[in-house]
PDB file of C-alpha atoms and ligand atoms in Angstrom:
ATOM      1  CA  MET V   1     -47.670 -10.940 -14.131  1.00 51.00           C
ATOM      2  CA  LYS V   2     -44.780 -13.367 -14.776  1.00 55.00           C
ATOM      3  CA  ALA V   3     -41.999 -11.945 -16.878  1.00 58.00           C
ATOM      4  CA  PRO V   4     -41.441 -13.693 -20.174  1.00 65.00           C
ATOM      5  CA  ALA V   5     -38.662 -16.326 -20.279  1.00 62.00           C
ATOM      6  CA  TRP V   6     -36.578 -14.410 -22.725  1.00 61.00           C
ATOM      7  CA  LEU V   7     -36.536 -11.403 -20.379  1.00 66.00           C
ATOM      8  CA  ALA V   8     -35.511 -13.535 -17.421  1.00 59.00           C
ATOM      9  CA  GLY V   9     -32.742 -15.039 -19.608  1.00 58.00           C
ATOM     10  CA  LEU V  10     -31.558 -11.622 -20.560  1.00 61.00           C
ATOM     11  CA  ARG V  11     -31.498 -10.503 -16.980  1.00 63.00           C
ATOM     12  CA  GLU V  12     -29.532 -13.593 -16.014  1.00 56.00           C
ATOM     13  CA  ALA V  13     -27.015 -13.022 -18.791  1.00 55.00           C
ATOM     14  CA  ALA V  14     -26.613  -9.399 -17.746  1.00 57.00           C
ATOM     15  CA  ALA V  15     -26.169 -10.358 -14.115  1.00 54.00           C
ATOM     16  CA  SER V  16     -23.568 -13.007 -14.952  1.00 52.00           C
ATOM     17  CA  LEU V  17     -21.725 -10.496 -17.015  1.00 52.00           C
ATOM     18  CA  LEU V  18     -21.743  -7.972 -14.149  1.00 55.00           C
ATOM     19  CA  PHE V  19     -21.038 -10.286 -11.299  1.00 59.00           C
ATOM     20  CA  SER V  20     -19.148 -13.190 -12.705  1.00 72.00           C
ATOM     21  CA  ALA V  21     -15.580 -13.341 -11.419  1.00 90.00           C
ATOM     22  CA  HIS V  22     -12.594 -12.711 -13.683  1.00 94.00           C
ATOM     23  CA  CYS V  23      -8.869 -12.758 -13.342  1.00 96.00           C
ATOM     24  CA  PRO V  24      -7.654  -9.072 -13.356  1.00 95.00           C
ATOM     25  CA  VAL V  25      -4.908  -9.826 -15.849  1.00 95.00           C
ATOM     26  CA  CYS V  26      -6.169 -12.239 -18.459  1.00 96.00           C
ATOM     27  CA  ALA V  27      -9.905 -11.990 -17.723  1.00 94.00           C
ATOM     28  CA  SER V  28     -10.351 -15.777 -17.622  1.00 94.00           C
ATOM     29  CA  SER V  29     -13.237 -16.975 -15.306  1.00 94.00           C
ATOM     30  CA  VAL V  30     -12.341 -17.597 -11.667  1.00 94.00           C
ATOM     31  CA  GLU V  31     -14.422 -19.117  -8.941  1.00 91.00           C
ATOM     32  CA  THR V  32     -14.815 -16.160  -6.546  1.00 91.00           C
ATOM     33  CA  PRO V  33     -14.732 -12.364  -6.987  1.00 91.00           C
ATOM     34  CA  GLY V  34     -11.367 -10.915  -6.220  1.00 94.00           C
ATOM     35  CA  SER V  35      -9.529 -14.081  -7.261  1.00 96.00           C
ATOM     36  CA  TRP V  36      -6.830 -14.450  -9.859  1.00 97.00           C
ATOM     37  CA  CYS V  37      -6.143 -17.389 -12.120  1.00 97.00           C
ATOM     38  CA  ALA V  38      -3.213 -19.390 -10.705  1.00 97.00           C
ATOM     39  CA  PRO V  39      -0.617 -18.557 -13.441  1.00 98.00           C
ATOM     40  CA  CYS V  40      -1.277 -14.781 -13.306  1.00 98.00           C
ATOM     41  CA  LEU V  41      -1.185 -14.783  -9.499  1.00 98.00           C
ATOM     42  CA  SER V  42       2.177 -16.593  -9.385  1.00 97.00           C
ATOM     43  CA  ARG V  43       3.614 -14.289 -12.041  1.00 97.00           C
ATOM     44  CA  THR V  44       2.488 -11.218 -10.016  1.00 98.00           C
ATOM     45  CA  VAL V  45       3.137 -12.148  -6.437  1.00 98.00           C
ATOM     46  CA  ARG V  46       6.903 -12.155  -6.259  1.00 97.00           C
ATOM     47  CA  PRO V  47       8.097 -11.001  -2.792  1.00 97.00           C
ATOM     48  CA  HIS V  48      11.565  -9.481  -2.971  1.00 97.00           C
ATOM     49  CA  ARG V  49      13.875  -7.682  -0.600  1.00 97.00           C
ATOM     50  CA  LEU V  50      14.624  -4.033  -1.503  1.00 97.00           C
ATOM     51  CA  THR V  51      18.196  -2.799  -1.437  1.00 95.00           C
ATOM     52  CA  LEU V  52      18.612   0.296   0.755  1.00 94.00           C
ATOM     53  CA  SER V  53      21.115   3.102   0.646  1.00 92.00           C
ATOM     54  CA  ARG V  54      23.519   3.454   3.588  1.00 92.00           C
ATOM     55  CA  GLU V  55      21.540   6.532   4.631  1.00 91.00           C
ATOM     56  CA  ALA V  56      18.244   4.548   4.543  1.00 94.00           C
ATOM     57  CA  LEU V  57      19.737   1.673   6.547  1.00 94.00           C
ATOM     58  CA  ALA V  58      20.410   4.029   9.469  1.00 94.00           C
ATOM     59  CA  ALA V  59      16.624   4.271   9.874  1.00 97.00           C
ATOM     60  CA  ILE V  60      15.154   1.152   8.160  1.00 98.00           C
ATOM     61  CA  ASP V  61      16.170  -2.363   9.210  1.00 97.00           C
ATOM     62  CA  ASP V  62      14.657  -4.222   6.265  1.00 97.00           C
ATOM     63  CA  ALA V  63      12.413  -3.520   3.295  1.00 98.00           C
ATOM     64  CA  TRP V  64      10.315  -5.845   1.148  1.00 98.00           C
ATOM     65  CA  ALA V  65       7.838  -5.546  -1.736  1.00 98.00           C
ATOM     66  CA  VAL V  66       5.072  -8.031  -2.530  1.00 98.00           C
ATOM     67  CA  GLY V  67       5.659  -7.666  -6.299  1.00 97.00           C
ATOM     68  CA  PHE V  68       6.874  -5.367  -9.101  1.00 97.00           C
ATOM     69  CA  TYR V  69       5.293  -2.082 -10.012  1.00 96.00           C
ATOM     70  CA  GLY V  70       5.717  -2.762 -13.708  1.00 95.00           C
ATOM     71  CA  GLY V  71       3.224  -5.591 -13.624  1.00 92.00           C
ATOM     72  CA  ALA V  72      -0.397  -6.104 -12.649  1.00 96.00           C
ATOM     73  CA  LEU V  73       0.036  -4.723  -9.110  1.00 97.00           C
ATOM     74  CA  GLY V  74       1.115  -1.300 -10.528  1.00 97.00           C
ATOM     75  CA  ALA V  75      -1.968  -1.175 -12.734  1.00 96.00           C
ATOM     76  CA  LEU V  76      -4.295  -2.091  -9.777  1.00 97.00           C
ATOM     77  CA  ILE V  77      -2.682   0.591  -7.592  1.00 97.00           C
ATOM     78  CA  ARG V  78      -3.165   3.249 -10.326  1.00 96.00           C
ATOM     79  CA  ASP V  79      -6.785   2.179 -10.735  1.00 95.00           C
ATOM     80  CA  LEU V  80      -7.385   2.574  -7.017  1.00 95.00           C
ATOM     81  CA  LYS V  81      -5.388   5.863  -6.464  1.00 93.00           C
ATOM     82  CA  TYR V  82      -6.117   7.882  -9.499  1.00 92.00           C
ATOM     83  CA  ARG V  83      -9.422   6.518 -10.795  1.00 93.00           C
ATOM     84  CA  GLY V  84     -10.963   5.712  -7.417  1.00 91.00           C
ATOM     85  CA  ARG V  85     -11.799   2.177  -8.517  1.00 93.00           C
ATOM     86  CA  ARG V  86     -12.389   0.313  -5.287  1.00 92.00           C
ATOM     87  CA  ALA V  87     -13.011  -2.862  -7.317  1.00 92.00           C
ATOM     88  CA  ALA V  88      -9.190  -3.113  -7.398  1.00 95.00           C
ATOM     89  CA  ILE V  89      -9.058  -3.706  -3.627  1.00 95.00           C
ATOM     90  CA  PRO V  90     -10.187  -7.418  -3.486  1.00 96.00           C
ATOM     91  CA  TYR V  91      -7.564  -8.327  -6.100  1.00 97.00           C
ATOM     92  CA  ILE V  92      -4.906  -6.493  -4.203  1.00 97.00           C
ATOM     93  CA  ARG V  93      -5.855  -8.134  -0.987  1.00 97.00           C
ATOM     94  CA  THR V  94      -5.810 -11.603  -2.602  1.00 97.00           C
ATOM     95  CA  ALA V  95      -2.297 -10.954  -3.935  1.00 98.00           C
ATOM     96  CA  LEU V  96      -1.139  -9.756  -0.582  1.00 97.00           C
ATOM     97  CA  SER V  97      -2.489 -12.787   1.278  1.00 96.00           C
ATOM     98  CA  ALA V  98      -0.806 -15.085  -1.202  1.00 97.00           C
ATOM     99  CA  ALA V  99       2.600 -13.574  -0.584  1.00 97.00           C
ATOM    100  CA  GLU V 100       5.059 -15.549   1.598  1.00 96.00           C
ATOM    101  CA  LEU V 101       6.672 -12.763   3.603  1.00 96.00           C
ATOM    102  CA  PRO V 102       9.450 -13.015   6.235  1.00 96.00           C
ATOM    103  CA  LYS V 103       8.339 -13.726   9.778  1.00 94.00           C
ATOM    104  CA  THR V 104      10.049 -10.545  11.070  1.00 93.00           C
ATOM    105  CA  LEU V 105       7.512  -8.487   9.063  1.00 95.00           C
ATOM    106  CA  ARG V 106       4.565 -10.571  10.375  1.00 93.00           C
ATOM    107  CA  CYS V 107       5.704 -10.248  14.003  1.00 93.00           C
ATOM    108  CA  ALA V 108       5.654  -6.456  14.284  1.00 96.00           C
ATOM    109  CA  ASP V 109       4.092  -4.816  17.316  1.00 96.00           C
ATOM    110  CA  LEU V 110       2.413  -1.998  15.374  1.00 96.00           C
ATOM    111  CA  ALA V 111       1.706  -1.040  11.816  1.00 97.00           C
ATOM    112  CA  VAL V 112       2.003   2.516  10.631  1.00 97.00           C
ATOM    113  CA  CYS V 113       0.793   3.504   7.140  1.00 97.00           C
ATOM    114  CA  VAL V 114       2.454   6.403   5.369  1.00 97.00           C
ATOM    115  CA  PRO V 115      -0.159   9.153   5.744  1.00 95.00           C
ATOM    116  CA  LEU V 116      -1.470  11.399   3.032  1.00 93.00           C
ATOM    117  CA  HIS V 117      -1.759  15.112   3.574  1.00 92.00           C
ATOM    118  CA  GLU V 118      -5.260  15.793   4.936  1.00 90.00           C
ATOM    119  CA  THR V 119      -6.211  17.801   1.850  1.00 90.00           C
ATOM    120  CA  ARG V 120      -5.312  14.965  -0.445  1.00 89.00           C
ATOM    121  CA  ARG V 121      -6.962  12.360   1.738  1.00 90.00           C
ATOM    122  CA  LYS V 122     -10.196  14.349   1.650  1.00 92.00           C
ATOM    123  CA  GLU V 123      -9.962  14.660  -2.168  1.00 91.00           C
ATOM    124  CA  ARG V 124      -9.439  10.958  -2.573  1.00 90.00           C
ATOM    125  CA  GLY V 125     -11.825   9.996   0.240  1.00 91.00           C
ATOM    126  CA  PHE V 126      -9.453   7.343   1.583  1.00 92.00           C
ATOM    127  CA  ASN V 127      -5.847   6.526   2.303  1.00 94.00           C
ATOM    128  CA  GLN V 128      -5.132   3.725  -0.199  1.00 95.00           C
ATOM    129  CA  VAL V 129      -2.431   2.260   1.967  1.00 97.00           C
ATOM    130  CA  GLU V 130      -4.865   1.621   4.843  1.00 96.00           C
ATOM    131  CA  LEU V 131      -7.345   0.005   2.456  1.00 95.00           C
ATOM    132  CA  ILE V 132      -4.663  -2.196   0.811  1.00 97.00           C
ATOM    133  CA  PHE V 133      -3.285  -3.612   4.106  1.00 98.00           C
ATOM    134  CA  ALA V 134      -6.365  -3.618   6.432  1.00 96.00           C
ATOM    135  CA  ASP V 135      -7.329  -7.329   5.980  1.00 96.00           C
ATOM    136  CA  TRP V 136      -3.742  -8.589   5.981  1.00 97.00           C
ATOM    137  CA  LEU V 137      -2.909  -6.746   9.188  1.00 97.00           C
ATOM    138  CA  LYS V 138      -6.035  -8.117  10.845  1.00 97.00           C
ATOM    139  CA  ALA V 139      -5.043 -11.625   9.855  1.00 95.00           C
ATOM    140  CA  GLN V 140      -1.598 -11.156  11.336  1.00 95.00           C
ATOM    141  CA  GLY V 141      -3.033  -9.641  14.478  1.00 96.00           C
ATOM    142  CA  ILE V 142      -1.033  -6.379  13.981  1.00 96.00           C
ATOM    143  CA  VAL V 143      -2.649  -3.233  15.328  1.00 94.00           C
ATOM    144  CA  VAL V 144      -2.524  -0.070  13.229  1.00 95.00           C
ATOM    145  CA  GLN V 145      -1.645   3.289  14.692  1.00 94.00           C
ATOM    146  CA  ARG V 146      -1.537   6.719  13.157  1.00 93.00           C
ATOM    147  CA  PRO V 147       1.346   8.515  14.888  1.00 94.00           C
ATOM    148  CA  LEU V 148       2.491  10.373  11.824  1.00 95.00           C
ATOM    149  CA  GLU V 149       1.050  13.463  10.283  1.00 93.00           C
ATOM    150  CA  ARG V 150       1.856  14.904   6.855  1.00 92.00           C
ATOM    151  CA  ARG V 151       1.796  18.631   7.285  1.00 87.00           C
ATOM    152  CA  ARG V 152       2.882  19.951   3.889  1.00 73.00           C
ATOM    153  CA  ALA V 153       1.202  18.918   0.676  1.00 58.00           C
ATOM    154  CA  THR V 154       4.247  17.699  -1.176  1.00 61.00           C
ATOM    155  CA  LEU V 155       4.547  17.834  -4.978  1.00 67.00           C
ATOM    156  CA  PRO V 156       4.159  14.406  -6.636  1.00 71.00           C
ATOM    157  CA  GLN V 157       7.664  12.833  -6.564  1.00 67.00           C
ATOM    158  CA  TYR V 158       7.271  11.718 -10.151  1.00 69.00           C
ATOM    159  CA  GLY V 159       9.394  13.797 -12.525  1.00 72.00           C
ATOM    160  CA  LEU V 160      11.551  15.348  -9.828  1.00 71.00           C
ATOM    161  CA  GLY V 161      15.309  14.935  -9.672  1.00 75.00           C
ATOM    162  CA  GLU V 162      16.925  13.201  -6.676  1.00 72.00           C
ATOM    163  CA  LYS V 163      17.849  16.442  -4.915  1.00 70.00           C
ATOM    164  CA  GLU V 164      14.464  17.922  -5.499  1.00 70.00           C
ATOM    165  CA  ARG V 165      12.755  14.742  -4.177  1.00 68.00           C
ATOM    166  CA  ARG V 166      14.710  15.073  -0.960  1.00 66.00           C
ATOM    167  CA  ARG V 167      13.890  18.741  -0.530  1.00 64.00           C
ATOM    168  CA  ASN V 168      10.238  17.911  -1.335  1.00 64.00           C
ATOM    169  CA  MET V 169      10.021  15.252   1.361  1.00 67.00           C
ATOM    170  CA  ARG V 170      12.206  16.662   4.172  1.00 66.00           C
ATOM    171  CA  GLY V 171      10.112  18.024   6.958  1.00 72.00           C
ATOM    172  CA  ALA V 172       6.830  16.748   5.532  1.00 89.00           C
ATOM    173  CA  PHE V 173       6.214  14.232   8.397  1.00 93.00           C
ATOM    174  CA  PHE V 174       5.686  14.961  12.108  1.00 91.00           C
ATOM    175  CA  LEU V 175       4.682  12.995  15.137  1.00 92.00           C
ATOM    176  CA  ARG V 176       1.210  13.724  16.411  1.00 86.00           C
ATOM    177  CA  GLU V 177       0.906  15.016  19.918  1.00 74.00           C
ATOM    178  CA  ALA V 178       0.999  12.271  22.616  1.00 61.00           C
ATOM    179  CA  GLY V 179      -2.476  10.835  23.361  1.00 57.00           C
ATOM    180  CA  GLU V 180      -3.359  10.664  19.702  1.00 54.00           C
ATOM    181  CA  GLY V 181      -1.436   7.464  19.078  1.00 51.00           C
ATOM    182  CA  GLY V 182       1.607   9.619  19.494  1.00 52.00           C
ATOM    183  CA  ALA V 183       5.265   9.398  20.479  1.00 55.00           C
ATOM    184  CA  GLY V 184       4.913   7.901  23.960  1.00 63.00           C
ATOM    185  CA  GLU V 185       3.380   4.649  22.747  1.00 85.00           C
ATOM    186  CA  LEU V 186       6.079   4.065  20.137  1.00 93.00           C
ATOM    187  CA  ALA V 187       9.193   3.671  22.358  1.00 93.00           C
ATOM    188  CA  GLY V 188      10.685   0.171  22.168  1.00 96.00           C
ATOM    189  CA  LYS V 189       8.096  -1.055  19.586  1.00 96.00           C
ATOM    190  CA  ARG V 190       8.908  -3.061  16.448  1.00 97.00           C
ATOM    191  CA  ILE V 191       7.200  -1.023  13.666  1.00 98.00           C
ATOM    192  CA  LEU V 192       5.954  -2.267  10.300  1.00 98.00           C
ATOM    193  CA  LEU V 193       5.930   0.832   8.078  1.00 98.00           C
ATOM    194  CA  LEU V 194       3.584   0.441   5.048  1.00 98.00           C
ATOM    195  CA  ASP V 195       3.230   2.118   1.725  1.00 98.00           C
ATOM    196  CA  ASP V 196       1.702   1.237  -1.641  1.00 97.00           C
ATOM    197  CA  ILE V 197       4.932   1.683  -3.644  1.00 97.00           C
ATOM    198  CA  MET V 198       8.626   2.530  -3.146  1.00 96.00           C
ATOM    199  CA  THR V 199      10.434   4.435  -5.854  1.00 93.00           C
ATOM    200  CA  THR V 200      13.474   6.262  -4.496  1.00 90.00           C
ATOM    201  CA  GLY V 201      12.505   5.465  -0.874  1.00 93.00           C
ATOM    202  CA  GLU V 202      12.640   9.109   0.221  1.00 92.00           C
ATOM    203  CA  THR V 203       9.135   9.091   1.599  1.00 93.00           C
ATOM    204  CA  LEU V 204       9.633   5.948   3.659  1.00 96.00           C
ATOM    205  CA  LEU V 205      12.962   7.146   4.834  1.00 96.00           C
ATOM    206  CA  SER V 206      11.497  10.421   6.053  1.00 95.00           C
ATOM    207  CA  CYS V 207       8.772   8.536   7.996  1.00 96.00           C
ATOM    208  CA  ALA V 208      11.276   6.064   9.427  1.00 97.00           C
ATOM    209  CA  ALA V 209      13.536   8.853  10.605  1.00 95.00           C
ATOM    210  CA  VAL V 210      10.662  10.476  12.494  1.00 95.00           C
ATOM    211  CA  LEU V 211       9.717   7.109  14.098  1.00 96.00           C
ATOM    212  CA  ARG V 212      13.279   6.617  15.155  1.00 95.00           C
ATOM    213  CA  GLN V 213      13.199   9.871  16.945  1.00 92.00           C
ATOM    214  CA  ALA V 214      10.265   8.521  18.985  1.00 92.00           C
ATOM    215  CA  GLY V 215      12.565   5.662  20.143  1.00 94.00           C
ATOM    216  CA  VAL V 216      11.157   2.724  18.245  1.00 96.00           C
ATOM    217  CA  ALA V 217      13.117  -0.567  18.476  1.00 97.00           C
ATOM    218  CA  SER V 218      13.036  -1.317  14.737  1.00 97.00           C
ATOM    219  CA  VAL V 219      11.474  -0.229  11.480  1.00 98.00           C
ATOM    220  CA  GLN V 220      10.571  -2.904   8.826  1.00 98.00           C
ATOM    221  CA  VAL V 221       9.143  -1.674   5.579  1.00 98.00           C
ATOM    222  CA  LEU V 222       6.562  -3.395   3.405  1.00 98.00           C
ATOM    223  CA  VAL V 223       5.181  -2.001   0.220  1.00 98.00           C
ATOM    224  CA  LEU V 224       2.885  -3.628  -2.296  1.00 98.00           C
ATOM    225  CA  ALA V 225       4.957  -2.846  -5.360  1.00 98.00           C
ATOM    226  CA  SER V 226       8.427  -1.724  -6.223  1.00 97.00           C
ATOM    227  CA  ASP V 227      10.687  -2.055  -9.272  1.00 94.00           C
ATOM    228  CA  ARG V 228      13.750  -1.726  -7.065  1.00 88.00           C
ATOM    229  CA  SER V 229      15.601  -4.855  -6.280  1.00 79.00           C
TER     230      SER V 229
HETATM  231 ZN1   ZN I   1      -5.140 -14.729 -15.287  1.00 93.71          ZN
END
């Protein structure tokens, strides 16, 4: 039996409500899912170089963020990380692919994502950093390796003082044994080290220091969002 027209209309309205594409900031209609309207995208995607401390410069050659944490990118990251909303991923990927980033970042030999502690990764079900950058890395032809392991479940950095942050991060990262994407394959390589955000930079510095010990040629950092300048 054919469904009455009013029911088909209702279904169509519900479907368009569910599946129509909206800008993640102003909710105006956009052509494809995961897209932004042009003004919101250009306000959000603002690649900027991050100033590093002298200590950090010993291990990190250069650091960039795609945009600022205080804006839409921060909200999308929180949606993904703390609410498990994978619907944030297409928007994040669109923003990332719209960013004009320095060639040195795009020419890395290998990408390394800051790892989560295994317990936290299992709780969350994914490493958000890998999800955020997967498509962009594929487009640049950069291979991902997982040479780092996070052995201690660190306290969230938020709310800790500077000294406590350092104590919290120190010794949290180790190189995996050779043969598991480990130390031997890193020597002489230009590494792109990735994270979702940079606050004080302690996490990235700890990772970069461990990579340096493995003899890498350079460490460039790219994060999605940071309010540092
Ligand atoms: Zn918009």
